[in-house]
């Protein structure tokens, strides 16, 4: 029976995958063809979604941007045998966007049936956990430390050190918490892993639980991802049924289970202490650190809070060894980074690659420049708390340290491209406005400063005491940066300051001589 | 949204009791309450506070902290339009503003006939297909005026 892949990834659904699936099923029935439909995740070639794939003896042949109305012609062209058609992209593995990637964390995403454990195992799943059970908790932490893996949520803290801190903290119980509150605009890597290969997260959490001596894990998923919740629920059920979770994980004697929790639309809950408060059932107000969650976390117990990608990378590190992972990357940025290329960009998608490509290569060579065809004016890196980077800095290599040098951050690896129609004063204003909407309210500089920031930018744009107000705004940014407990208030100034620094003319339109018109 | 049942204290207590065994049950309960009644009624706050053994003020604080918990029922259909940076890079602000003007609504408002509530949302992870939206929980990418008008008229019919 011919296997036909129609993604269930949220992005594919957003551009009509469900309607395409219905059309394929209807057409197949009408023609008396028996096919097996597999709902895979997305390959990450998102501009080609819905990307329908057909398994042939030569490999999987892809058909991109399929609309329901294309389906009869696909059947006419013999697409079930990989037949030629204007929408065909040939073998998906040969497509340059795919072929040039180094897929470690995303190894199976888009390839397997996300909720089928047999398929997971057939594609190498479970080897990391088996290895972990073989070498014991202490060696697991050693491997993760050796890999150089740093927290992929944005802060970049070494994962192995965090795990060791929790393992060494005396306690009656410990917890693993996955931060799946992926709220940064321009990011979707967590979502894609969870929708395309949820077992890898389950396996990663289990490995972490085993290493630190925890028997309970939570996935804190944002409410904005309803389709992702469905996949995770199915996967957790399958894992329990298959003995991958429960009182005796894979016959090892180790007991571990995972509970899925849904957030409620608060961006700040992506901050780990606020997330823990929310998980415990409180307002998502950030906690002062210390004590670190690694010492006093969920319910006052030592807790590893890691991003989805961090935990989802652990199985590959265990299976292939810490040194293998560390062999990729540059400087202190080891391994691979799943880049998310988004916004006004031609070839938007997920691109996993070792650290070290330059920003220009990512935006222009891989992303193909803007979708509108106009010149690129700015790229916001690292979500709403990340700086706007102008094309003049496009030679910056994509790694933690190089970005820091320019007062920027790579964050969760999201890149949002803007063309030359963008008004950077308005983007700066939005940065402050977003902070005002989402501030948890604990720190005054964040709670009040963001609102004052909006007002001050409004004055600047109107041409009121421009230079004095710009100075005031810079001062405000400084206060927020150093007077806020968490990254929301502390980093919200980055987009504002970068806009002021790189695009000063956008703040002075009201006072510029009319001759410029 | 359609499918919600009228407020019923006994039913609310059943929902609360079913979750009390969880560690930190407040959010799962509030989600279940909203799922059942379409919003989080004021009346559930003292009930929940008592069940969780916390003060009413604290419970009120929790309910009002999160953007997703409604204090009144929404329209029959809910459209959430993304306003985050990626969608802005593709002109979402103008598309949304023009749409809201056409249907005479403000952010968070519900149409007079109760057909549609339009809310702002900040990122749906559909950033390679910006602007993004959720209509009754279904994702939509590359949102434009035509798509939005179609949804509004579809909402009126059902």
XYZ file of C-alpha atoms in Angstrom:
675
model
C 0.000 0.000 0.000
C 1.378 3.393 -0.956
C 2.219 5.645 1.966
C 1.132 9.255 1.579
C 2.330 11.828 4.111
C 0.147 14.824 4.911
C 1.511 16.870 7.822
C -0.530 17.562 10.943
C 1.856 20.347 11.957
C -0.008 23.507 12.970
C 1.676 25.562 10.239
C 0.671 23.053 7.567
C -2.881 23.039 8.927
C -2.874 26.840 8.823
C -2.395 26.752 5.066
C -4.921 24.054 4.321
C -3.414 20.622 5.064
C -6.724 19.326 6.396
C -8.624 20.239 3.243
C -5.875 18.712 1.122
C -6.075 15.515 3.150
C -9.840 15.319 2.631
C -9.403 15.867 -1.095
C -6.771 13.134 -1.339
C -8.929 10.651 0.557
C -11.945 11.459 -1.589
C -10.021 11.212 -4.845
C -8.354 7.951 -3.816
C -11.718 6.409 -2.929
C -13.246 7.558 -6.218
C -10.399 5.985 -8.170
C -10.338 2.803 -6.116
C -6.741 3.396 -4.974
C -5.840 2.089 -1.541
C -3.416 4.370 0.222
C -2.084 4.660 3.734
C -2.184 8.203 5.057
C 0.449 9.166 7.602
C 0.090 12.421 9.500
C 3.708 13.423 9.946
C 5.138 16.615 11.413
C 6.556 19.273 9.160
C 9.937 18.971 7.458
C 10.416 22.640 8.205
C 10.373 23.742 4.566
C 7.447 25.807 5.688
C 7.008 27.962 2.612
C 6.201 24.726 0.735
C 3.396 23.677 3.083
C 1.189 21.852 2.677
C 3.971 19.538 1.527
C 2.523 16.162 0.578
C 4.988 13.308 0.285
C 4.658 9.905 -1.362
C 6.860 6.972 -0.567
C 8.412 5.384 -3.656
C 11.231 2.870 -4.115
C 13.507 5.841 -4.954
C 12.644 7.685 -1.751
C 10.037 10.160 -0.634
C 8.869 12.471 -3.402
C 7.446 15.809 -2.303
C 4.709 17.977 -3.760
C 4.691 21.488 -2.360
C 1.982 24.121 -1.853
C -0.723 21.596 -2.673
C -4.243 23.003 -2.841
C -7.359 20.799 -2.750
C -7.993 21.756 -6.384
C -4.586 20.323 -7.368
C -5.417 16.855 -6.101
C -7.176 15.406 -9.200
C -4.270 16.496 -11.400
C -1.810 14.933 -8.962
C -3.590 11.609 -9.314
C -3.690 12.063 -13.108
C 0.070 12.594 -13.053
C 0.559 9.362 -11.123
C 1.842 11.039 -7.988
C 1.271 7.823 -6.031
C 4.283 6.517 -7.944
C 6.151 9.800 -7.678
C 5.013 11.003 -11.095
C 6.105 14.322 -12.535
C 3.889 17.325 -11.790
C 4.490 21.073 -11.668
C 4.224 20.935 -7.852
C 6.823 18.170 -7.524
C 10.030 19.115 -5.751
C 11.563 15.701 -6.361
C 13.153 13.780 -3.550
C 12.702 15.832 -0.410
C 16.077 14.717 0.929
C 17.772 16.190 -2.155
C 16.181 19.604 -1.760
C 19.028 22.019 -0.911
C 17.129 23.530 2.026
C 17.003 20.060 3.556
C 20.259 18.574 2.293
C 22.454 21.348 3.699
C 21.121 21.053 7.239
C 22.697 19.149 10.117
C 19.736 17.597 11.795
C 20.386 16.357 15.302
C 17.509 17.539 17.482
C 15.202 17.513 14.475
C 16.505 14.216 13.101
C 13.082 12.592 12.847
C 10.783 15.608 12.678
C 8.699 15.482 9.517
C 9.866 11.990 8.732
C 8.096 9.727 11.179
C 4.545 9.257 12.338
C 4.777 11.333 15.529
C 2.509 9.178 17.659
C 3.720 5.742 16.550
C 6.300 4.273 18.942
C 7.340 1.543 16.485
C 8.145 4.163 13.891
C 10.090 6.114 16.533
C 12.184 3.080 17.415
C 12.680 2.159 13.754
C 14.266 5.587 13.258
C 16.680 5.328 16.148
C 14.422 6.453 18.985
C 15.081 5.027 22.438
C 18.824 4.493 22.008
C 19.678 7.451 24.228
C 17.539 6.174 27.077
C 18.918 2.650 26.720
C 22.418 4.081 26.931
C 21.464 6.135 29.984
C 20.197 3.069 31.824
C 23.388 1.270 30.872
C 25.860 3.894 32.150
C 23.956 5.197 35.207
C 22.871 8.688 36.337
C 26.310 10.166 37.103
C 27.712 9.279 33.680
C 24.594 10.665 31.980
C 25.255 14.066 33.522
C 28.903 13.756 32.513
C 27.942 13.136 28.863
C 25.547 16.068 28.798
C 28.209 18.316 30.326
C 30.783 17.072 27.838
C 28.447 17.855 24.941
C 28.551 21.562 25.805
C 24.776 21.742 25.402
C 23.452 25.071 26.613
C 19.870 25.914 27.477
C 18.064 26.550 24.226
C 15.392 28.738 25.811
C 17.579 31.797 25.390
C 19.706 32.165 28.500
C 22.217 29.597 27.274
C 23.052 28.139 30.673
C 25.039 24.866 30.466
C 22.513 22.033 30.800
C 24.901 19.560 32.417
C 25.714 21.939 35.262
C 22.031 22.578 35.926
C 21.305 18.835 36.015
C 24.216 18.220 38.386
C 23.065 20.988 40.737
C 19.629 19.387 41.001
C 21.026 15.865 41.354
C 23.307 17.014 44.190
C 20.605 18.931 46.082
C 19.330 16.862 48.997
C 15.567 16.368 48.723
C 12.714 13.931 49.236
C 11.683 14.417 45.621
C 12.791 16.294 42.534
C 11.088 17.389 39.322
C 11.764 17.844 35.619
C 9.825 20.670 34.022
C 9.789 21.322 30.303
C 9.347 24.945 29.450
C 7.130 24.718 26.373
C 5.802 28.253 26.760
C 7.361 29.277 23.467
C 6.053 32.819 23.383
C 8.691 34.643 21.350
C 7.461 35.966 18.068
C 9.346 34.320 15.228
C 9.920 31.058 17.048
C 8.246 27.722 16.446
C 10.981 25.121 16.933
C 9.529 23.817 20.195
C 6.132 23.472 18.597
C 7.591 21.627 15.620
C 9.481 19.131 17.760
C 6.468 18.448 19.926
C 4.182 18.049 16.935
C 6.648 16.150 14.783
C 8.554 13.978 17.260
C 6.980 14.198 20.730
C 8.614 10.965 21.894
C 12.036 12.584 21.693
C 10.928 15.104 24.319
C 9.414 12.338 26.434
C 12.657 10.364 26.122
C 14.757 13.434 26.936
C 12.691 14.205 30.016
C 12.962 10.591 31.121
C 16.741 10.678 30.700
C 16.885 13.874 32.737
C 14.566 12.431 35.408
C 16.742 9.355 35.641
C 19.920 11.428 35.869
C 18.670 13.723 38.619
C 16.530 11.226 40.540
C 13.092 12.581 39.668
C 10.006 10.486 39.123
C 7.707 13.208 37.890
C 7.874 15.600 34.998
C 5.659 18.384 33.698
C 5.342 19.880 30.254
C 4.112 23.460 30.592
C 2.676 24.159 27.154
C 1.316 27.499 26.047
C -2.401 27.674 25.334
C -1.780 29.164 21.893
C -0.790 25.713 20.590
C -4.012 23.634 20.705
C -2.914 21.220 17.957
C 0.345 20.628 19.761
C -1.568 19.708 22.919
C -3.470 17.074 20.932
C -0.291 15.451 19.627
C 1.345 15.496 23.068
C -1.710 13.973 24.709
C -1.753 11.140 22.161
C 1.990 10.617 22.516
C 1.910 10.536 26.327
C -0.873 7.971 26.196
C 1.042 5.845 23.707
C 4.178 6.101 25.852
C 2.292 4.930 28.937
C 0.657 2.102 27.040
C 3.973 1.058 25.542
C 5.778 1.045 28.887
C 7.927 4.112 28.135
C 6.347 5.929 31.062
C 5.007 4.511 34.306
C 6.219 2.506 37.284
C 8.803 0.550 35.321
C 10.159 2.488 32.340
C 11.204 0.019 29.632
C 11.758 -2.695 32.226
C 14.517 -0.719 33.946
C 12.808 -0.480 37.326
C 12.928 3.319 37.038
C 9.556 4.987 37.631
C 8.707 8.163 35.742
C 5.608 9.886 34.468
C 4.829 13.163 32.720
C 1.856 15.464 33.062
C 0.859 17.971 30.407
C -0.189 21.385 31.706
C -1.593 24.208 29.621
C -0.744 27.852 30.255
C -3.273 30.638 29.983
C -1.854 33.306 27.734
C 0.753 34.970 29.918
C 4.032 35.604 28.089
C 5.954 36.063 31.331
C 5.260 32.421 32.254
C 8.025 31.518 29.818
C 10.368 32.836 32.504
C 11.244 29.826 34.615
C 10.307 31.077 38.092
C 7.087 32.594 36.846
C 6.359 29.298 35.099
C 6.830 27.425 38.359
C 4.469 29.807 40.165
C 1.895 29.230 37.442
C 2.367 25.464 37.607
C 1.722 25.603 41.335
C -1.504 27.469 40.649
C -0.516 31.027 41.484
C -0.269 34.256 39.523
C 2.761 34.023 37.264
C 4.840 36.450 39.306
C 8.595 36.011 38.999
C 10.604 34.907 42.004
C 13.854 36.492 43.064
C 16.905 34.297 42.522
C 18.573 32.882 44.573
C 17.338 30.455 45.553
C 17.638 28.926 42.106
C 14.902 26.569 40.900
C 17.651 23.952 40.864
C 17.591 24.190 44.664
C 14.076 25.411 45.417
C 11.819 24.833 42.415
C 8.386 23.293 41.927
C 6.677 22.823 45.315
C 9.925 23.931 46.931
C 11.811 20.937 45.558
C 14.962 20.891 43.376
C 13.754 21.199 39.807
C 15.318 21.146 36.374
C 13.507 23.644 34.181
C 14.714 23.219 30.627
C 13.466 24.335 27.264
C 11.904 21.769 24.899
C 14.903 21.799 22.569
C 17.377 21.286 25.397
C 15.611 18.167 26.629
C 14.837 16.953 23.117
C 18.541 17.038 22.326
C 19.522 14.839 25.272
C 18.592 11.521 23.569
C 20.886 12.240 20.608
C 23.720 13.265 22.936
C 23.393 10.037 24.898
C 22.996 7.864 21.804
C 25.913 9.389 19.909
C 28.046 10.639 22.773
C 28.735 14.080 24.193
C 31.842 14.487 22.062
C 29.890 13.923 18.864
C 27.573 16.796 19.724
C 30.417 19.036 20.862
C 32.166 18.492 17.524
C 29.692 20.919 15.946
C 29.680 24.654 16.506
C 32.134 27.401 17.326
C 33.809 28.681 20.516
C 31.586 28.131 23.514
C 28.514 27.665 21.327
C 28.608 23.927 20.783
C 26.326 21.705 18.766
C 23.577 22.726 16.422
C 20.903 25.393 16.594
C 17.494 25.045 14.996
C 17.097 28.439 13.332
C 13.602 29.690 12.758
C 13.466 31.979 9.770
C 10.295 34.029 9.840
C 8.486 37.242 9.143
C 8.763 38.957 5.779
C 10.953 36.280 4.231
C 10.749 34.221 1.072
C 11.816 30.802 2.347
C 10.581 30.769 5.901
C 11.134 27.628 7.887
C 13.188 25.674 10.315
C 16.863 25.187 9.543
C 19.026 23.205 11.943
C 22.706 23.917 11.519
C 25.870 24.166 13.603
C 26.516 27.572 15.170
C 28.661 29.931 13.150
C 26.769 30.867 9.975
C 26.628 34.626 9.560
C 23.347 36.441 9.924
C 23.560 37.545 6.292
C 23.953 33.961 5.092
C 20.896 32.964 7.082
C 18.657 35.794 5.946
C 19.737 36.174 2.327
C 21.142 32.818 1.235
C 18.874 30.481 3.171
C 15.864 32.707 3.692
C 16.073 34.171 0.184
C 15.518 37.764 1.334
C 12.116 39.343 1.834
C 8.851 37.914 0.559
C 7.786 41.382 -0.536
C 10.906 41.610 -2.694
C 11.925 44.894 -1.069
C 15.314 45.398 0.619
C 15.821 43.958 4.105
C 15.958 46.755 6.658
C 16.036 44.948 9.989
C 16.097 41.495 11.503
C 14.851 40.996 15.015
C 16.799 38.163 16.591
C 15.654 36.330 19.688
C 12.025 37.347 19.992
C 10.358 40.431 21.434
C 13.253 40.935 23.862
C 15.877 40.697 21.145
C 17.643 43.477 19.309
C 16.936 44.721 15.793
C 19.987 44.105 13.677
C 20.619 46.144 10.503
C 22.159 44.692 7.315
C 25.424 46.498 8.158
C 25.964 43.871 10.881
C 25.072 40.894 8.702
C 28.623 39.533 8.962
C 28.011 38.683 12.638
C 28.351 34.944 13.178
C 25.317 33.314 14.752
C 26.611 32.287 18.170
C 25.933 33.326 21.755
C 29.112 35.338 22.281
C 29.306 37.143 18.928
C 25.747 38.376 19.334
C 26.396 39.521 22.864
C 29.197 41.726 21.592
C 26.616 43.751 19.636
C 24.217 43.952 22.584
C 22.046 41.386 20.843
C 21.014 37.900 21.723
C 20.245 34.762 19.750
C 17.639 33.736 22.304
C 15.601 30.826 21.102
C 16.944 31.103 17.554
C 14.095 33.018 15.978
C 14.770 35.564 13.244
C 12.090 37.949 12.068
C 12.844 39.762 8.833
C 11.465 43.229 8.066
C 11.598 45.063 4.741
C 12.227 48.792 4.269
C 8.624 49.762 4.919
C 9.073 49.146 8.642
C 8.876 52.122 10.977
C 11.438 51.377 13.670
C 10.059 53.969 16.089
C 6.773 52.100 15.969
C 8.553 48.786 16.535
C 10.324 50.287 19.545
C 6.990 51.547 20.817
C 5.512 48.075 20.374
C 8.407 46.587 22.351
C 7.506 48.809 25.298
C 3.770 48.253 24.816
C 4.201 44.482 24.795
C 6.236 44.693 27.996
C 3.478 46.775 29.585
C 0.818 44.236 28.578
C 2.807 41.239 29.731
C 4.664 42.541 32.785
C 3.854 40.456 35.849
C 4.014 43.646 37.888
C 6.585 42.645 40.454
C 9.364 45.077 39.525
C 8.519 48.760 39.249
C 10.936 49.529 36.372
C 9.208 46.907 34.220
C 5.642 47.578 35.348
C 5.735 51.378 35.196
C 8.765 51.920 32.997
C 7.221 50.153 30.034
C 4.134 52.376 30.122
C 6.301 55.488 30.493
C 8.364 54.157 27.601
C 5.324 54.056 25.330
C 4.402 57.618 26.319
C 7.932 58.881 25.782
C 8.221 57.303 22.336
C 4.877 58.867 21.422
C 6.249 62.267 22.372
C 9.410 61.684 20.359
C 7.423 60.659 17.306
C 5.227 63.758 17.673
C 8.346 65.900 17.739
C 8.080 67.083 21.356
C 11.511 67.877 22.860
C 12.937 65.074 20.749
C 16.536 65.004 21.939
C 15.617 65.431 25.608
C 13.026 62.701 25.385
C 15.414 60.350 23.613
C 17.817 60.866 26.483
C 14.995 60.170 28.923
C 14.081 57.017 27.023
C 17.682 55.782 27.148
C 17.760 56.467 30.864
C 14.502 54.571 31.311
C 15.892 51.629 29.338
C 18.893 51.562 31.612
C 16.725 51.545 34.729
C 14.615 48.702 33.354
C 17.681 46.685 32.388
C 19.293 46.838 35.780
C 16.224 47.168 37.978
C 14.157 44.197 36.826
C 14.400 40.690 38.205
C 13.739 38.753 35.017
C 14.404 38.963 31.311
C 11.068 40.575 30.455
C 11.846 43.927 32.050
C 15.567 43.367 31.777
C 15.647 42.693 28.042
C 12.647 44.668 26.775
C 15.006 47.664 26.369
C 17.136 45.780 23.811
C 14.790 46.180 20.856
C 14.205 49.813 21.858
C 17.875 50.712 22.242
C 18.870 48.889 19.070
C 16.181 50.749 17.142
C 17.460 54.051 18.561
C 21.039 53.162 17.753
C 20.684 51.794 14.254
C 17.685 53.722 12.958
C 17.956 57.201 14.559
C 16.234 58.836 11.584
C 12.953 57.021 12.334
C 12.700 58.827 15.658
C 13.320 62.247 14.195
C 10.897 62.296 11.282
C 8.828 65.081 12.874
C 11.799 67.414 13.185
C 13.721 66.581 10.022
C 13.724 69.355 7.412
C 10.972 68.959 4.861
C 13.641 69.021 2.156
C 14.215 65.339 2.847
C 10.794 64.562 1.390
C -18.278 29.601 22.225
C -21.045 27.201 21.265
C -21.416 24.106 23.400
C -21.050 25.967 26.694
C -23.630 25.200 29.376
C -25.242 27.720 31.773
C -23.626 28.302 35.157
C -24.329 25.516 37.634
C -22.693 25.462 41.028
C -23.006 21.733 41.582
C -21.418 20.991 38.205
C -18.613 23.429 39.016
C -17.956 21.612 42.277
C -17.767 18.299 40.394
C -15.150 19.791 38.091
C -13.179 21.177 41.023
C -13.301 17.907 42.939
C -12.153 15.918 39.916
C -8.895 17.916 39.851
C -8.062 18.191 43.537
C -5.585 15.312 43.406
C -3.266 17.237 41.069
C -0.199 19.078 42.273
C -1.113 22.733 41.814
C -4.631 22.188 40.454
C -5.768 25.817 40.006
C -5.024 26.301 36.305
C -6.354 22.920 35.159
C -9.570 23.649 37.098
C -9.957 27.121 35.612
C -9.429 25.724 32.109
C -12.039 23.013 32.745
C -14.496 25.579 34.150
C -14.061 27.795 31.113
C -14.390 24.815 28.788
C -17.701 23.893 30.457
C -19.320 27.317 30.921
C -17.550 29.331 28.231
C -16.043 31.704 30.815
C -14.928 31.807 34.445
C -17.961 33.108 36.332
C -17.392 35.391 39.305
C -19.352 32.919 41.444
C -16.730 30.219 41.074
C -14.054 32.296 42.802
C -15.250 31.820 46.430
C -16.086 28.200 45.686
C -12.601 27.547 44.338
C -10.951 29.494 47.143
C -12.685 27.296 49.691
C -11.808 24.065 47.882
C -8.161 25.054 47.486
C -8.001 26.508 50.987
C -6.743 29.908 49.873
C -8.247 33.364 50.287
C -10.800 34.755 47.851
C -8.438 37.623 47.138
C -5.700 35.232 46.126
C -8.043 33.247 43.913
C -9.329 36.433 42.311
C -5.707 37.375 41.697
C -5.058 34.136 39.872
C -8.153 34.365 37.672
C -7.424 37.933 36.645
C -3.709 37.461 36.023
C -4.105 35.280 32.936
C -5.280 36.790 29.656
C -7.096 33.629 28.594
C -9.677 33.436 31.344
C -12.824 35.263 30.320
C -14.999 37.137 32.762
C -18.001 37.014 30.454
C -19.063 34.603 27.731
C -17.576 35.218 24.286
C -19.489 35.305 21.034
C -20.454 32.071 19.265
C -17.141 32.158 17.436
C -13.794 33.483 18.546
C -11.190 34.926 16.207
C -7.750 35.568 17.637
C -5.516 37.728 15.486
C -1.788 37.738 16.072
C -0.238 41.154 16.745
C 3.348 40.089 17.431
C 6.417 41.273 15.522
C 6.541 38.589 12.854
C 2.949 39.254 11.851
C 3.604 42.996 11.948
C 6.399 42.481 9.436
C 3.707 41.250 7.047
C 1.305 44.103 7.661
C -0.939 42.515 10.284
C -1.650 45.775 12.097
C -3.236 47.426 9.080
C -5.113 44.281 8.080
C -6.559 43.978 11.588
C -7.338 47.682 11.953
C -9.191 47.802 8.634
C -11.098 44.629 9.466
C -12.145 45.877 12.894
C -13.346 49.113 11.265
C -15.353 47.187 8.688
C -17.132 45.092 11.301
C -17.270 48.008 13.781
C -15.520 46.248 16.637
C -12.657 47.029 18.947
C -10.060 44.561 20.172
C -11.733 42.184 22.590
C -15.193 43.177 21.427
C -18.120 40.966 20.450
C -20.437 41.662 17.529
C -23.954 42.834 18.467
C -25.521 39.674 17.087
C -23.206 37.612 19.292
C -21.660 35.897 16.299
C -18.012 36.815 16.727
C -15.477 37.919 19.327
C -12.183 39.308 18.043
C -9.186 39.159 20.335
C -5.507 39.991 20.125
C -2.998 37.211 20.585
C 0.781 37.415 20.687
C 2.363 34.723 18.544
C 0.899 31.445 17.378
C 4.141 29.976 16.120
C 2.920 30.402 12.541
C 5.631 32.970 11.896
C 6.713 31.588 8.521
C 3.119 32.154 7.356
C 2.477 35.526 8.943
C 0.003 37.031 9.603
C -1.483 34.240 11.681
C -4.821 33.718 13.376
C -6.870 31.168 15.283
C -10.562 30.778 14.466
C -12.354 28.620 17.039
C -8.995 26.990 17.720
C -8.175 26.286 14.051
C -4.958 27.895 12.786
C -4.951 30.177 9.750
C -1.853 31.487 7.997
C -1.322 34.307 5.466
C -4.358 36.123 6.808
C -5.716 38.869 4.549
C -8.848 40.996 4.226
C -10.631 38.420 2.097
C -10.078 35.594 4.595
C -11.232 37.745 7.502
C -14.398 38.923 5.746
C -15.232 35.347 4.862
C -14.811 34.269 8.487
C -16.998 37.114 9.726
C -19.818 36.198 7.385
C -19.391 32.497 8.145
C -19.655 33.313 11.855
C -22.949 35.111 11.283
C -24.438 32.081 9.578
C -23.685 29.480 12.242
